[in-house]
XYZ file of C-alpha atoms in Angstrom:
599
model
C 74.004 -10.041 -29.070
C 73.639 -7.188 -26.854
C 71.379 -5.446 -29.037
C 69.534 -8.372 -29.432
C 68.870 -8.796 -25.772
C 67.758 -5.233 -25.205
C 65.253 -5.938 -27.772
C 64.012 -8.659 -26.354
C 64.170 -7.200 -22.558
C 61.646 -4.446 -24.153
C 59.625 -6.702 -25.939
C 58.692 -8.525 -22.563
C 58.172 -5.224 -20.922
C 55.633 -4.183 -23.523
C 53.862 -7.486 -23.166
C 53.747 -7.203 -19.224
C 52.158 -3.696 -19.790
C 49.883 -4.622 -22.280
C 48.885 -7.908 -19.803
C 48.607 -5.338 -16.836
C 46.401 -2.749 -18.560
C 44.119 -5.657 -19.703
C 44.080 -6.955 -16.095
C 40.573 -8.065 -14.932
C 39.976 -9.210 -11.218
C 36.671 -10.532 -9.884
C 35.078 -10.111 -6.329
C 31.962 -12.084 -5.164
C 31.160 -12.147 -1.562
C 29.047 -15.328 -1.996
C 32.260 -17.240 -2.998
C 32.505 -20.047 -0.225
C 35.230 -22.424 -2.072
C 37.975 -21.604 0.099
C 39.818 -20.613 -2.709
C 40.310 -16.922 -3.864
C 42.837 -15.876 -6.489
C 40.579 -12.994 -8.090
C 39.910 -15.414 -11.421
C 35.972 -15.564 -12.423
C 36.093 -19.035 -10.996
C 37.652 -18.331 -7.945
C 37.157 -14.537 -7.003
C 38.133 -12.455 -4.027
C 35.731 -12.240 -1.210
C 36.037 -8.393 -0.565
C 36.843 -5.549 -2.436
C 39.682 -4.392 -0.405
C 41.444 -7.943 -1.822
C 40.649 -7.237 -5.185
C 42.057 -3.827 -5.442
C 45.083 -4.810 -3.562
C 45.724 -7.073 -6.169
C 45.402 -4.743 -8.688
C 47.779 -3.222 -11.235
C 47.187 0.335 -12.907
C 44.905 -0.158 -15.498
C 43.025 -2.904 -13.917
C 39.154 -3.454 -13.495
C 37.608 -4.793 -10.715
C 34.296 -6.404 -11.434
C 31.984 -6.717 -8.564
C 29.311 -9.167 -8.202
C 25.796 -8.444 -7.057
C 25.726 -8.631 -3.012
C 26.582 -6.431 -0.314
C 30.164 -5.726 0.927
C 31.232 -4.101 4.349
C 34.115 -2.289 4.318
C 36.321 -2.188 7.396
C 39.153 0.821 7.192
C 38.934 4.088 8.867
C 39.321 7.382 7.159
C 38.690 10.598 9.142
C 35.257 10.014 11.159
C 34.161 7.225 9.137
C 34.926 3.245 10.497
C 33.930 1.495 7.425
C 36.012 3.094 4.706
C 37.068 1.619 1.323
C 40.726 2.933 -0.209
C 40.578 2.913 -3.996
C 43.677 3.016 -6.042
C 44.941 5.213 -9.125
C 44.227 3.768 -12.252
C 41.806 1.118 -11.585
C 38.230 0.612 -12.452
C 35.214 -0.845 -9.893
C 32.506 -2.086 -12.038
C 29.267 -3.392 -10.298
C 26.348 -5.328 -11.687
C 23.669 -2.297 -11.203
C 23.521 -0.075 -8.766
C 20.548 -1.876 -7.242
C 22.338 -4.887 -6.894
C 26.090 -4.151 -5.734
C 26.113 -2.365 -2.688
C 29.297 -1.118 -0.824
C 27.882 -0.467 2.652
C 30.669 2.319 3.335
C 32.646 5.048 2.091
C 34.935 5.240 -0.689
C 37.843 7.187 -0.539
C 40.424 8.208 -3.306
C 43.206 9.580 -1.693
C 46.233 8.097 -2.836
C 48.426 10.576 -4.860
C 48.725 9.687 -8.418
C 47.953 11.191 -11.885
C 45.880 8.023 -12.987
C 41.963 8.218 -13.185
C 39.927 5.858 -11.580
C 36.276 4.622 -12.627
C 33.150 3.831 -10.817
C 30.144 1.978 -12.472
C 27.178 0.305 -11.666
C 27.340 0.085 -7.855
C 26.152 1.725 -4.769
C 27.901 3.072 -1.902
C 27.361 5.407 1.104
C 29.530 8.349 -0.337
C 32.172 8.589 -2.586
C 35.149 11.147 -1.550
C 38.075 11.983 -4.015
C 40.802 13.538 -1.627
C 43.886 13.087 -3.346
C 46.966 15.394 -3.000
C 48.542 17.765 -5.480
C 48.823 16.376 -9.041
C 51.943 14.772 -9.947
C 52.244 15.618 -13.449
C 49.699 15.715 -16.465
C 46.260 13.949 -15.867
C 44.621 13.836 -19.254
C 41.994 11.478 -18.843
C 38.956 12.460 -16.831
C 37.952 10.283 -13.439
C 34.536 8.451 -14.264
C 31.336 7.976 -12.063
C 28.706 6.586 -13.896
C 25.473 4.831 -13.254
C 26.111 4.787 -9.386
C 24.091 5.487 -6.415
C 25.060 7.547 -3.140
C 24.334 10.158 -1.163
C 27.035 12.245 -2.000
C 29.750 12.694 -4.459
C 32.378 15.092 -3.125
C 35.689 16.192 -5.110
C 38.140 18.019 -2.587
C 41.801 17.850 -3.355
C 44.653 20.041 -3.420
C 45.881 22.619 -6.025
C 47.685 21.446 -9.188
C 51.396 22.047 -9.635
C 51.924 25.297 -11.499
C 53.406 24.992 -14.576
C 55.014 28.964 -13.912
C 54.999 31.112 -10.949
C 51.137 32.378 -11.876
C 49.501 29.267 -13.712
C 48.241 26.202 -12.454
C 49.510 22.919 -14.071
C 47.264 20.329 -15.507
C 45.204 18.592 -12.498
C 42.055 15.873 -12.155
C 39.214 16.231 -14.404
C 35.615 14.377 -13.728
C 32.761 13.059 -15.809
C 29.885 12.632 -13.428
C 27.149 10.913 -15.466
C 23.705 9.311 -14.391
C 23.964 9.163 -11.118
C 21.197 8.757 -8.651
C 22.382 10.767 -5.602
C 20.611 11.584 -2.200
C 20.050 15.196 -0.558
C 24.295 15.766 -0.433
C 24.237 15.572 -4.327
C 27.764 16.698 -5.895
C 30.141 18.981 -4.334
C 33.164 19.911 -5.905
C 36.195 21.852 -4.020
C 38.791 21.589 -5.877
C 42.273 23.608 -5.611
C 43.220 25.758 -8.483
C 43.957 23.723 -11.768
C 43.023 23.425 -15.153
C 40.622 20.255 -16.062
C 37.374 19.858 -17.810
C 34.516 18.691 -15.458
C 31.429 17.307 -16.743
C 28.218 16.780 -14.446
C 25.354 15.455 -16.580
C 22.155 13.373 -16.414
C 22.271 12.895 -12.616
C 19.371 12.889 -10.133
C 20.232 14.766 -6.943
C 19.536 17.134 -4.088
C 22.318 19.819 -5.001
C 25.168 20.567 -7.069
C 27.928 22.793 -4.947
C 30.694 24.072 -6.637
C 33.357 25.797 -4.242
C 36.705 25.119 -6.464
C 39.329 27.473 -7.369
C 40.220 28.896 -10.699
C 41.080 27.429 -14.112
C 38.468 24.788 -14.489
C 35.605 24.285 -17.092
C 32.258 23.091 -15.770
C 29.226 21.692 -17.780
C 26.339 21.353 -15.895
C 23.664 19.593 -18.285
C 20.529 18.018 -18.427
C 20.410 16.793 -14.507
C 17.319 16.760 -11.944
C 18.124 18.596 -9.270
C 15.699 18.866 -6.268
C 16.607 22.162 -4.709
C 19.467 23.608 -7.135
C 22.972 24.739 -7.819
C 25.122 26.983 -6.480
C 28.351 28.047 -8.014
C 30.890 30.052 -5.731
C 34.011 29.241 -7.675
C 36.993 31.178 -8.631
C 37.670 32.084 -12.151
C 36.440 29.250 -14.148
C 34.119 28.702 -17.404
C 30.723 27.194 -16.497
C 27.785 26.245 -18.678
C 24.856 25.442 -16.455
C 22.225 24.153 -19.128
C 19.224 22.459 -19.410
C 18.644 21.521 -15.972
C 15.454 20.798 -14.079
C 15.015 22.347 -10.654
C 12.200 21.460 -8.394
C 12.240 23.721 -5.441
C 15.023 25.941 -5.432
C 17.309 27.805 -8.035
C 20.890 28.467 -9.255
C 22.795 30.611 -7.049
C 25.886 31.960 -9.137
C 28.121 34.016 -7.098
C 31.766 32.678 -9.135
C 34.662 34.847 -9.280
C 34.323 35.132 -12.938
C 36.885 37.162 -15.268
C 37.403 40.869 -15.026
C 38.194 41.410 -18.530
C 34.411 41.839 -20.066
C 34.818 38.208 -21.542
C 31.848 36.020 -21.163
C 32.244 32.825 -19.220
C 29.365 32.247 -17.296
C 26.038 30.714 -18.991
C 23.045 29.888 -17.379
C 20.768 28.547 -20.119
C 17.831 26.329 -21.011
C 16.983 25.485 -17.773
C 13.426 24.878 -16.116
C 13.442 26.484 -12.546
C 10.289 25.972 -10.071
C 10.807 27.230 -6.583
C 8.812 28.707 -3.448
C 10.207 30.924 -0.692
C 10.557 27.830 1.748
C 13.250 25.885 -0.386
C 16.640 24.901 1.636
C 18.739 26.338 -0.982
C 18.015 30.021 0.408
C 18.602 29.267 3.988
C 22.048 31.468 4.117
C 20.912 34.138 1.223
C 19.572 37.504 2.277
C 17.676 37.393 -1.299
C 15.748 34.436 -2.664
C 15.434 34.178 -6.448
C 15.146 31.617 -9.219
C 18.400 32.779 -10.545
C 20.833 34.764 -8.289
C 23.727 35.956 -10.537
C 26.735 37.913 -8.872
C 29.740 37.254 -10.876
C 31.632 39.228 -12.870
C 29.850 38.647 -15.947
C 27.082 36.204 -16.737
C 24.491 35.413 -19.686
C 21.241 34.202 -18.702
C 19.098 32.918 -21.638
C 16.393 30.766 -22.649
C 15.545 29.567 -19.009
C 11.769 29.376 -17.896
C 11.047 30.366 -14.326
C 7.936 30.037 -12.168
C 8.562 31.250 -8.566
C 6.076 31.800 -5.882
C 5.797 33.688 -2.514
C 8.595 36.343 -1.899
C 10.900 34.774 -4.486
C 12.565 36.941 -7.386
C 12.928 35.542 -10.777
C 16.256 36.687 -11.689
C 18.213 38.941 -9.201
C 21.752 40.132 -10.422
C 24.337 42.238 -8.923
C 27.258 41.258 -11.319
C 29.179 43.682 -13.087
C 29.735 43.114 -17.095
C 28.829 41.743 -19.206
C 25.281 41.034 -18.250
C 23.086 39.849 -20.481
C 19.590 38.504 -19.709
C 17.794 37.264 -23.256
C 14.621 34.896 -23.994
C 13.870 33.844 -20.561
C 9.965 33.371 -19.629
C 9.458 34.478 -16.049
C 6.343 34.098 -13.763
C 6.155 35.361 -10.351
C 3.328 36.036 -8.086
C 0.982 38.688 -9.163
C 1.016 41.871 -6.644
C -1.911 44.332 -6.264
C -0.093 46.396 -3.720
C 3.345 48.515 -4.385
C 6.379 47.906 -2.254
C 7.170 50.870 0.420
C 10.383 50.957 -0.828
C 11.367 49.752 -4.647
C 14.732 48.607 -3.466
C 12.810 46.078 -1.419
C 10.287 45.047 -4.144
C 10.023 41.441 -5.457
C 11.016 41.942 -9.018
C 10.804 39.385 -11.893
C 14.218 40.698 -13.092
C 16.316 43.174 -10.752
C 19.629 44.308 -11.717
C 22.691 46.258 -10.939
C 24.900 45.202 -13.283
C 27.253 47.385 -15.444
C 26.186 47.056 -18.774
C 24.533 44.255 -21.152
C 21.420 43.410 -22.871
C 17.995 42.643 -21.668
C 16.078 41.349 -24.475
C 13.619 38.824 -25.809
C 11.831 37.974 -22.354
C 8.530 37.320 -21.231
C 7.584 38.200 -17.762
C 4.672 37.907 -15.919
C 3.731 39.021 -12.480
C 5.931 41.023 -9.230
C 5.986 44.260 -7.572
C 8.116 45.300 -10.292
C 8.252 43.353 -13.494
C 11.993 44.825 -14.400
C 13.771 47.012 -11.901
C 17.034 48.412 -13.321
C 19.377 50.871 -11.137
C 22.398 49.912 -13.650
C 24.105 50.872 -16.979
C 21.849 48.257 -18.673
C 22.458 49.296 -22.294
C 19.733 47.859 -24.460
C 16.119 46.711 -22.961
C 14.118 45.583 -25.933
C 11.332 43.160 -27.473
C 10.251 42.128 -24.122
C 7.142 41.470 -22.955
C 5.537 42.231 -19.279
C 2.386 41.806 -17.942
C 0.283 41.300 -14.652
C 2.948 43.364 -12.745
C 2.219 45.971 -10.223
C 4.615 48.478 -11.772
C 5.826 46.787 -15.030
C 8.990 48.759 -15.614
C 11.038 50.973 -13.278
C 14.368 52.292 -14.358
C 17.166 54.640 -12.853
C 19.428 53.259 -15.754
C 20.746 54.459 -19.092
C 19.373 51.917 -21.355
C 17.773 52.474 -24.650
C 13.915 50.957 -24.293
C 12.160 49.904 -27.519
C 9.983 47.191 -28.902
C 8.716 46.573 -25.714
C 4.902 45.700 -24.935
C 3.966 46.444 -21.087
C 0.491 46.026 -20.345
C -2.445 45.123 -18.033
C -0.014 46.209 -14.872
C -2.064 46.801 -11.923
C -0.022 50.278 -11.229
C 1.915 52.057 -13.744
C 3.169 50.595 -16.966
C 6.542 52.341 -16.696
C 8.326 54.885 -14.234
C 11.159 56.632 -15.099
C 13.558 57.499 -12.536
C 16.444 59.483 -14.244
C 16.529 57.417 -17.402
C 17.484 58.849 -20.461
C 16.745 56.293 -23.111
C 15.750 57.128 -25.848
C 12.314 55.372 -25.476
C 10.610 54.106 -28.460
C 8.645 52.018 -30.651
C 7.123 50.574 -27.527
C 3.464 49.579 -26.637
C 2.117 50.463 -23.491
C -1.482 49.884 -22.900
C -4.336 49.020 -20.494
C -2.416 49.433 -17.273
C -4.357 50.499 -14.209
C -2.179 53.427 -13.293
C -0.297 55.619 -15.612
C 1.198 54.579 -18.808
C 4.718 56.205 -18.193
C 5.220 58.059 -15.047
C 8.272 60.528 -15.144
C 9.857 60.941 -11.775
C 12.924 62.847 -13.391
C 13.345 64.678 -16.245
C 15.651 64.510 -19.318
C 13.967 61.854 -21.099
C 13.781 61.242 -24.826
C 10.313 59.794 -25.622
C 10.518 61.259 -29.254
C 12.627 64.146 -30.748
C 14.942 64.631 -27.843
C 18.464 64.965 -26.965
C 18.839 61.371 -28.184
C 17.059 62.136 -31.678
C 14.544 59.494 -30.308
C 12.167 58.334 -32.944
C 9.352 58.292 -30.781
C 6.491 55.556 -32.691
C 5.306 54.777 -29.227
C 1.644 53.818 -28.822
C 0.718 54.740 -25.355
C -3.002 53.909 -25.014
C -5.867 52.989 -22.467
C -3.940 53.249 -19.494
C -6.455 54.292 -16.336
C -4.324 57.457 -15.024
C -3.145 59.498 -18.280
C -1.002 57.946 -20.518
C 2.081 60.167 -19.513
C 2.060 61.172 -15.979
C 4.828 64.131 -15.292
C 5.926 64.194 -11.885
C 9.203 66.408 -11.836
C 10.046 69.864 -11.831
C 10.908 72.142 -14.423
C 14.202 73.541 -13.329
C 16.965 72.469 -15.496
C 14.880 70.329 -17.968
C 11.777 72.767 -18.734
C 10.400 70.457 -21.746
C 10.281 66.766 -21.919
C 10.320 65.488 -25.926
C 7.333 63.268 -26.585
C 6.848 63.619 -30.357
C 5.741 60.933 -32.648
C 3.892 58.945 -29.988
C 0.289 57.550 -30.486
C -2.088 58.533 -27.730
C -5.687 57.809 -26.756
C -6.888 60.530 -28.693
C -6.069 61.867 -32.109
C -6.481 65.908 -31.775
C -3.539 67.301 -30.007
C -5.561 69.675 -27.497
C -7.507 66.692 -26.243
C -4.207 64.879 -25.943
C -3.068 67.331 -23.594
C -5.815 67.502 -21.839
C -6.564 63.905 -21.330
C -3.725 61.715 -22.106
C -0.948 64.126 -20.634
C -0.533 65.484 -17.273
C 2.402 68.018 -17.080
C 3.114 71.551 -16.793
C -0.082 72.835 -18.524
C -2.093 70.861 -15.422
C 0.240 72.044 -12.460
C 2.164 74.930 -11.977
C 5.981 74.330 -12.120
C 6.222 71.090 -13.569
C 8.140 69.895 -17.176
C 6.108 70.659 -20.060
C 5.728 67.918 -23.063
C 6.310 68.196 -26.428
C 4.104 65.961 -28.435
C 4.123 67.466 -32.311
C 4.246 65.876 -34.364
C 2.150 62.852 -33.719
C 2.611 59.748 -34.800
C 0.156 57.313 -36.280
C -3.505 57.382 -34.994
C -6.397 55.594 -34.102
C -4.456 52.205 -33.831
C -7.354 49.162 -33.314
C -5.515 45.748 -32.556
C -7.898 43.860 -34.670
C -6.425 45.786 -37.821
C -3.132 46.581 -39.348
C -0.234 46.559 -36.790
C 2.346 49.489 -38.274
C 5.075 47.073 -39.376
C 2.824 45.055 -41.622
C 3.128 47.818 -43.916
C 6.244 48.589 -45.902
C 7.524 51.473 -47.948
C 10.014 50.209 -50.411
C 12.520 51.538 -51.458
C 13.041 53.295 -48.065
C 15.416 55.960 -48.688
C 14.436 56.579 -52.177
C 15.178 58.964 -54.756
C 11.500 59.707 -55.135
C 9.790 57.350 -56.197
C 8.342 54.384 -53.666
C 5.535 51.914 -53.499
C 3.297 50.948 -50.675
C 2.307 48.458 -49.369
C 4.461 45.523 -50.725
C 3.921 42.021 -51.483
C 4.250 40.976 -47.647
C 0.789 42.972 -46.795
C -1.079 41.789 -49.768
C -0.558 38.344 -49.368
C -1.768 38.609 -45.400
C -5.158 40.372 -46.467
C -6.904 42.876 -48.488
C -5.831 46.265 -47.407
C -8.066 49.120 -47.970
C -6.241 52.451 -48.343
C -8.036 55.329 -48.755
C -5.697 58.198 -49.384
C -1.968 59.126 -48.067
C -0.443 61.917 -47.427
C 3.538 63.058 -47.113
C 3.921 65.277 -43.609
C 7.479 67.158 -42.890
C 9.116 66.783 -39.431
C 6.632 69.523 -37.869
C 3.398 67.862 -39.022
C 2.523 69.798 -42.168
C 1.172 68.019 -45.292
C 3.215 68.679 -48.207
C 1.764 66.265 -50.653
C -1.596 64.157 -51.024
C -2.568 61.092 -52.875
C -6.207 59.810 -53.306
C -5.958 56.165 -54.172
C -8.265 54.098 -56.451
C -10.203 51.621 -54.910
C -8.279 48.161 -54.826
C -5.392 49.432 -56.012
C -2.955 48.730 -52.898
C 0.488 48.758 -55.132
C 0.278 51.950 -56.394
C 3.499 54.223 -57.234
C 4.144 57.219 -55.231
C 6.482 60.187 -55.859
C 8.214 62.623 -53.783
C 10.559 63.552 -56.021
C 9.474 67.519 -55.896
C 10.539 67.305 -52.225
C 13.785 68.463 -50.808
C 16.003 65.824 -49.287
C 15.298 64.868 -45.516
C 12.768 62.690 -43.536
C 9.299 62.916 -43.922
C 5.836 60.836 -42.699
C 3.490 59.339 -44.797
C 0.427 59.179 -43.440
C -1.498 56.125 -44.527
C -5.284 56.440 -43.952
C -7.016 53.327 -43.767
C -11.005 52.506 -43.555
C -10.803 52.440 -39.808
C -7.136 53.712 -38.628
C -4.266 55.722 -39.774
C -0.924 54.306 -39.825
C 2.181 56.848 -40.125
C 5.580 55.496 -41.574
C 8.968 57.369 -41.892
C 10.937 57.681 -45.030
C 13.986 59.247 -45.954
C 14.163 61.231 -49.113
C 17.734 61.299 -50.975
């Protein structure tokens, strides 16, 4: 008998909880029947009454109309207090208007939901979480001037780790200049901010959170000054401002900050920059950050990407356009740059850069600078770092294409052409442009520059020779190259001298074959190989006139005469000792050189 009574009580309790979870209360300011019980037929007149009658898990349905809260909170005289665990649902943010401030400040570990309504402001100001808080608060399809999330830290699960705390989904809201602000105490939760229209998004929270800021339309920009959090800022459209990331990030070399696929337009008058000493489309100052696939258009004295982060720091596949400059900066440190970095290490690759007093300025330990395109800058590339620089195109700059200030390299396989000043301007020696201390392969094409292709501006003390082998210059004869294309110790006493032999492929004509279109196969080889392969033949008819194999000192060791129309003849260097050779391929209007390894 006793057991039966216990089971009955448990069943009634379960039913009661189920009814509470399904509780729906109605509010309608236009109810003038004189009867108010929260039903759809006799709704409450005020939201305050509806909330008071609600239990955890209830939904308060608010009919179209204007509602006037009358409670006091801080300096506000028109506040409406919410209750943990309830949902307020309006009839559309254009129709249901709460003419006041919504405040969620009662302690509790149950979430709240706001949907389809309009208010002046929303403030989440609860104290410390009392336990697991597994569900997110939801603010969706609402209208307000500001959504502010500001609360205490979580209860630690041990002496050092914050415990579970409040998370948020803020989605598809139409917000004012105040936008969205997070000032969460340290905790562990996921926050998603997506598809909103707002003035700014500001994150000033403590450590432990995961933030996804995705696909928002933002007038002025995003500031992340949080602690050690994992943050992705992606697919946002910023119309006059940028992204300022000065978050704590982690100190262990792990990537936890991602800025990607954003479209940013800004000028120097953006209010986002009023407290910043530098103005940029992206300002990155965390311990680690990856910036990739963004499109930045900046005007005035505004950088594209400005970084003083630590490591890793990666800048990958961005398109950056800033105003062209036709005069140099008085000090490179004050130049407006498309990319400026003082990062610890990382990769800068695949970017398209246009404009700026300097296109890329590195005073850092960036590890790799490759496959970038720079044009329309005054100085295309200025580095005193230690990065390997390869497979870049730097052209049509109004001053020097590249300035090397202590950069070691190696520097290889770059196209540096048609710059008004020098192609490469060396201010400090010990740079490997081919065959130097780093065994650089050279293969740079340095042509059409206005003030020498290579301009040496450093004394020979300590490093009397700069190695620049296997490269292509405006001229094909070594004596003419040294006279017309390179300014070094042969032109001015005391300068570093340049070693250019052997030369790279010659007479490059953009309207003809690029070097990477001709493939030696197999390479390495035991002796026999074919050139070109089917890749070239499918693109066009190639007319190889003759070929020759040369050693590392440029001395021909084997020559072949090609039959007309035969573009796939088997060649043989079996008679040569094992080592590295170069195959000079003489076409109708140019010569291309390919490296081959004989096993």
